[in-house]
Amino acid sequence: MYIIVGLGNPGREYADTRHNMGFMALDILAARHNIDIRKENFRSVYGEGRIGTERVILAKPLTFMNNSGWAVRDLVNWFKIEHDQLIVIYDDIDLDPGDLRIREKGSSGSHNGMKSVIYQLGFDDFPRIRVGVGAPEGGRDLIAHVMSMPTGEALDKVKAALNDAADAAELMVSGRIADAQMRFNKKPKRKKKEEAKKAEEVEEVAELEDTVEELSEEPAKAEEPAAEPVKAEEKAEEPAAVEKPEEAPAANEAPAEAAPAEEAAPAEEAKV
């Protein structure tokens, strides 16, 4: 047997507000499993039925949010369930609209309704499903935020999250809370920010490495022009080697001297 409690405020004026995510998730479960939530007792309105083969009680406290613990304590004491057979569904401003967080136990965080529940029960080791509604923006008052209806894209996300919360509750009732956590839990903002920061650091390192590579290539490029003047000097020395033809006349003079010697020979023969 399980008791699934959805936290919220009774009354039409609060019916579709952010603070009534628990009530709305219970309405989805009741419609799916034909459970009529009309009985009044234990400072709650509740209904009995089955989800799968498991007997369940779906309860909405009538104590208003800040005193939800009174109703939950009455239910737990009467039906004498174990701690892990209690599931509480409620809104959470610390999660983005549409995000879910499923936990087996834990503190109340900033939620006054959960503070009352834990205080009245005297323990906090029971499963809970938190439905993200987002924090107020632009300096908006917190009470005005949770007591109003989401709009636009946030409304679409919240509606989808309520169906996911009902799915998660069904898994938990069947003893598959780990599956519910794996399927629906999303990383908190803090981790998202840390991941974004790490991604930025990786990009910075990559940019630094590129810069180092560019700087290491620049000296190699600078050496190439330095080698060119050396070649130019070598080419400049080549004309000095070409100057040798200017000494050629000295070599040509030898035949000129030999010529008179040949002329002298006939002269000697004449004398003979």
Coordinates of C-alpha atoms in Angstrom, one line a residue:
M1 CA 0.0 0.0 0.0
Y2 CA 1.1 3.5 -0.8
I3 CA -0.1 7.0 0.2
I4 CA 0.5 9.6 -2.5
V5 CA 0.1 13.1 -1.2
G6 CA -0.1 16.1 -3.5
L7 CA 0.6 19.4 -1.8
G8 CA -1.3 22.6 -2.6
N9 CA -4.0 25.0 -1.4
P10 CA -7.7 24.2 -1.5
G11 CA -10.1 26.5 -3.3
R12 CA -10.8 27.5 -6.9
E13 CA -8.7 30.6 -6.7
Y14 CA -5.6 28.5 -6.2
A15 CA -6.6 25.6 -8.6
D16 CA -4.1 26.2 -11.4
T17 CA -1.3 28.1 -9.6
R18 CA 2.3 27.1 -9.4
H19 CA 1.9 26.2 -5.7
N20 CA -0.7 23.5 -6.6
M21 CA 1.5 21.2 -8.8
G22 CA 0.9 18.4 -6.3
F23 CA -2.9 18.7 -6.5
M24 CA -2.7 18.8 -10.4
A25 CA -0.5 15.7 -10.5
L26 CA -2.9 13.8 -8.3
D27 CA -5.8 14.7 -10.7
I28 CA -3.9 13.1 -13.5
L29 CA -3.3 9.9 -11.6
A30 CA -6.9 9.8 -10.5
A31 CA -8.2 10.2 -14.0
R32 CA -5.8 7.5 -15.3
H33 CA -6.8 4.9 -12.6
N34 CA -10.4 5.9 -12.0
I35 CA -9.9 7.0 -8.5
D36 CA -12.5 9.4 -7.1
I37 CA -10.9 11.9 -4.8
R38 CA -14.0 13.0 -2.8
K39 CA -13.8 11.5 0.7
E40 CA -13.0 13.9 3.5
N41 CA -11.1 12.8 6.5
F42 CA -7.6 13.1 8.1
R43 CA -7.8 16.9 7.3
S44 CA -7.7 15.9 3.6
V45 CA -9.8 15.1 0.7
Y46 CA -8.8 11.7 -0.6
G47 CA -9.7 8.6 -2.7
E48 CA -8.8 4.9 -2.7
G49 CA -8.0 2.7 -5.6
R50 CA -5.2 0.7 -7.3
I51 CA -2.3 1.5 -9.5
G52 CA -1.5 -1.8 -11.1
T53 CA -1.8 -4.4 -8.3
E54 CA -0.9 -2.0 -5.6
R55 CA -3.5 -0.4 -3.3
V56 CA -3.1 3.4 -3.2
I57 CA -4.6 6.4 -1.5
L58 CA -4.4 9.8 -3.3
A59 CA -4.7 12.6 -0.8
K60 CA -4.9 16.4 -1.0
P61 CA -4.5 18.2 2.4
L62 CA -7.2 20.8 3.2
T63 CA -4.9 22.5 5.8
F64 CA -3.4 25.0 3.3
M65 CA 0.2 24.6 2.3
N66 CA 2.0 25.8 5.4
N67 CA 0.2 23.3 7.6
S68 CA 0.3 20.3 5.3
G69 CA 2.2 18.3 7.9
W70 CA -1.0 17.9 10.0
A71 CA -2.8 16.1 7.3
V72 CA 0.1 13.9 6.2
R73 CA 0.7 12.9 9.9
D74 CA -2.9 11.9 10.3
L75 CA -2.8 9.7 7.1
V76 CA 0.5 8.0 8.0
N77 CA -0.6 7.3 11.6
W78 CA -4.0 5.9 10.6
F79 CA -2.9 3.6 7.8
K80 CA 0.4 2.7 9.6
I81 CA 2.6 2.6 6.4
E82 CA 6.3 2.4 6.3
H83 CA 8.3 5.5 5.5
D84 CA 9.1 4.5 1.9
Q85 CA 5.4 3.9 1.3
L86 CA 4.7 7.6 1.4
I87 CA 5.2 9.7 -1.8
V88 CA 4.8 13.5 -1.7
I89 CA 4.5 15.6 -4.9
Y90 CA 5.0 19.3 -4.7
D91 CA 6.3 22.4 -6.6
D92 CA 9.9 23.7 -6.5
I93 CA 11.0 27.1 -7.4
D94 CA 14.7 26.0 -7.4
L95 CA 14.1 23.9 -10.5
D96 CA 13.5 25.3 -14.0
P97 CA 9.9 25.1 -15.3
G98 CA 9.2 21.6 -16.4
D99 CA 12.1 19.9 -14.7
L100 CA 11.6 17.0 -12.3
R101 CA 13.6 15.8 -9.3
I102 CA 12.9 12.5 -7.7
R103 CA 14.5 11.6 -4.3
E104 CA 14.2 8.8 -1.8
K105 CA 14.8 11.2 1.1
G106 CA 16.1 14.6 2.0
S107 CA 15.5 18.0 3.5
S108 CA 12.6 20.4 2.8
G109 CA 14.7 22.9 1.0
S110 CA 12.9 26.3 0.8
H111 CA 9.4 24.7 0.6
N112 CA 7.2 25.6 3.6
G113 CA 4.7 22.8 3.0
M114 CA 7.6 20.2 3.1
K115 CA 9.0 21.9 6.2
S116 CA 5.6 21.2 7.9
V117 CA 5.4 17.6 6.7
I118 CA 8.9 16.7 7.9
Y119 CA 8.4 18.5 11.2
Q120 CA 5.1 16.7 12.0
L121 CA 6.3 13.3 10.9
G122 CA 9.6 13.5 12.7
F123 CA 11.5 11.9 9.8
D124 CA 12.5 12.8 6.2
D125 CA 13.4 9.4 4.7
F126 CA 10.4 9.2 2.4
P127 CA 10.3 9.5 -1.4
R128 CA 9.2 12.8 -3.1
I129 CA 8.7 14.2 -6.6
R130 CA 9.5 17.9 -7.1
V131 CA 8.0 19.7 -10.1
G132 CA 10.0 22.7 -11.3
V133 CA 8.1 26.0 -11.6
G134 CA 11.1 28.3 -11.8
A135 CA 12.1 31.3 -9.6
P136 CA 10.5 34.7 -9.9
E137 CA 12.2 37.1 -12.3
G138 CA 12.7 40.8 -12.4
G139 CA 12.4 41.3 -8.6
R140 CA 8.9 39.8 -8.6
D141 CA 7.5 38.9 -5.2
L142 CA 7.8 35.2 -4.3
I143 CA 4.3 34.8 -3.0
A144 CA 2.8 36.5 -6.1
H145 CA 4.9 34.2 -8.2
V146 CA 3.8 30.9 -6.7
M147 CA 0.2 32.0 -6.4
S148 CA -0.1 32.8 -10.1
M149 CA -0.4 30.7 -13.2
P150 CA 2.5 30.1 -15.5
T151 CA 2.1 31.3 -19.1
G152 CA 3.5 30.7 -22.6
E153 CA 6.3 28.3 -22.9
A154 CA 6.6 27.8 -19.1
L155 CA 3.0 26.6 -19.0
D156 CA 3.6 24.0 -21.8
K157 CA 6.7 22.7 -19.9
V158 CA 4.8 22.5 -16.6
K159 CA 1.9 20.6 -18.2
A160 CA 4.3 18.1 -19.7
A161 CA 6.1 17.8 -16.3
L162 CA 2.8 17.0 -14.5
N163 CA 2.3 14.0 -16.8
D164 CA 5.9 13.0 -16.2
A165 CA 5.3 13.3 -12.4
A166 CA 2.3 10.9 -12.7
D167 CA 4.4 8.5 -14.7
A168 CA 7.1 8.7 -12.1
A169 CA 4.6 8.0 -9.3
E170 CA 3.4 4.9 -11.1
L171 CA 6.9 3.6 -11.4
M172 CA 7.6 4.3 -7.7
V173 CA 4.5 2.4 -6.6
S174 CA 5.7 -0.6 -8.6
G175 CA 9.0 -0.5 -6.7
R176 CA 11.0 1.1 -9.5
I177 CA 12.1 4.3 -8.0
A178 CA 15.6 3.9 -9.5
D179 CA 14.0 3.7 -13.0
A180 CA 12.0 6.8 -12.3
Q181 CA 15.1 8.7 -11.3
M182 CA 17.0 7.6 -14.3
R183 CA 14.2 8.6 -16.6
F184 CA 13.0 11.9 -15.2
N185 CA 15.8 13.4 -13.1
K186 CA 17.5 16.3 -14.7
K187 CA 20.8 17.9 -13.7
P188 CA 20.5 20.9 -11.4
K189 CA 21.4 24.4 -12.4
R190 CA 24.6 24.3 -10.5
K191 CA 25.9 21.4 -12.5
K192 CA 24.8 23.1 -15.7
K193 CA 26.7 26.1 -14.8
E194 CA 29.8 24.1 -13.9
E195 CA 29.5 22.2 -17.2
A196 CA 29.2 25.5 -19.1
K197 CA 32.2 26.9 -17.2
K198 CA 34.2 23.8 -18.1
A199 CA 33.2 24.1 -21.7
E200 CA 34.4 27.7 -21.7
E201 CA 37.7 26.6 -20.1
V202 CA 38.2 24.0 -22.8
E203 CA 37.6 26.6 -25.5
E204 CA 40.1 29.0 -23.9
V205 CA 42.7 26.2 -23.7
A206 CA 42.1 25.4 -27.4
E207 CA 42.4 29.0 -28.3
L208 CA 45.7 29.2 -26.3
E209 CA 47.1 26.1 -28.0
D210 CA 46.2 27.6 -31.4
T211 CA 48.0 30.8 -30.4
V212 CA 51.1 28.9 -29.3
E213 CA 51.2 27.0 -32.5
E214 CA 51.0 30.2 -34.5
L215 CA 53.8 31.7 -32.5
S216 CA 55.9 28.6 -32.9
E217 CA 55.5 28.8 -36.7
E218 CA 56.4 32.4 -37.0
P219 CA 60.2 32.0 -36.3
A220 CA 60.4 29.3 -39.0
K221 CA 58.8 31.7 -41.5
A222 CA 61.2 34.5 -40.5
E223 CA 64.2 32.3 -41.1
E224 CA 63.3 31.8 -44.8
P225 CA 64.0 35.4 -45.8
A226 CA 67.2 35.3 -43.8
A227 CA 68.4 32.5 -46.0
E228 CA 67.7 34.4 -49.2
P229 CA 70.3 37.1 -48.6
V230 CA 72.9 34.4 -48.3
K231 CA 72.0 33.1 -51.8
A232 CA 72.0 36.6 -53.1
E233 CA 75.6 37.0 -51.8
E234 CA 76.6 33.8 -53.5
K235 CA 75.1 35.0 -56.7
A236 CA 76.9 38.3 -56.2
E237 CA 80.3 36.5 -56.0
E238 CA 79.7 34.7 -59.3
P239 CA 80.6 37.8 -61.4
A240 CA 84.0 37.8 -59.7
A241 CA 84.6 34.3 -61.0
V242 CA 83.6 35.5 -64.5
E243 CA 86.3 38.1 -64.4
K244 CA 88.9 35.4 -65.4
P245 CA 88.3 36.0 -69.1
E246 CA 89.9 39.4 -68.5
E247 CA 93.2 37.5 -67.8
A248 CA 92.8 35.7 -71.1
P249 CA 94.9 38.2 -73.0
A250 CA 98.0 37.1 -70.9
A251 CA 97.4 33.6 -72.1
N252 CA 97.1 34.8 -75.7
E253 CA 100.4 36.6 -75.4
A254 CA 102.2 33.3 -75.3
P255 CA 101.3 32.4 -78.8
A256 CA 102.3 35.9 -79.8
E257 CA 105.8 35.4 -78.4
A258 CA 106.1 31.9 -80.0
A259 CA 105.3 33.4 -83.4
P260 CA 108.6 35.4 -83.5
A261 CA 110.5 32.2 -82.5
E262 CA 109.1 30.5 -85.6
E263 CA 110.1 33.4 -87.7
A264 CA 113.6 33.2 -86.3
A265 CA 114.0 29.5 -87.2
P266 CA 113.7 30.2 -90.9
A267 CA 116.3 32.9 -90.5
E268 CA 118.8 30.5 -89.0
E269 CA 118.1 28.0 -91.8
A270 CA 118.9 30.8 -94.3
K271 CA 122.2 31.5 -92.7
V272 CA 123.2 27.8 -93.1

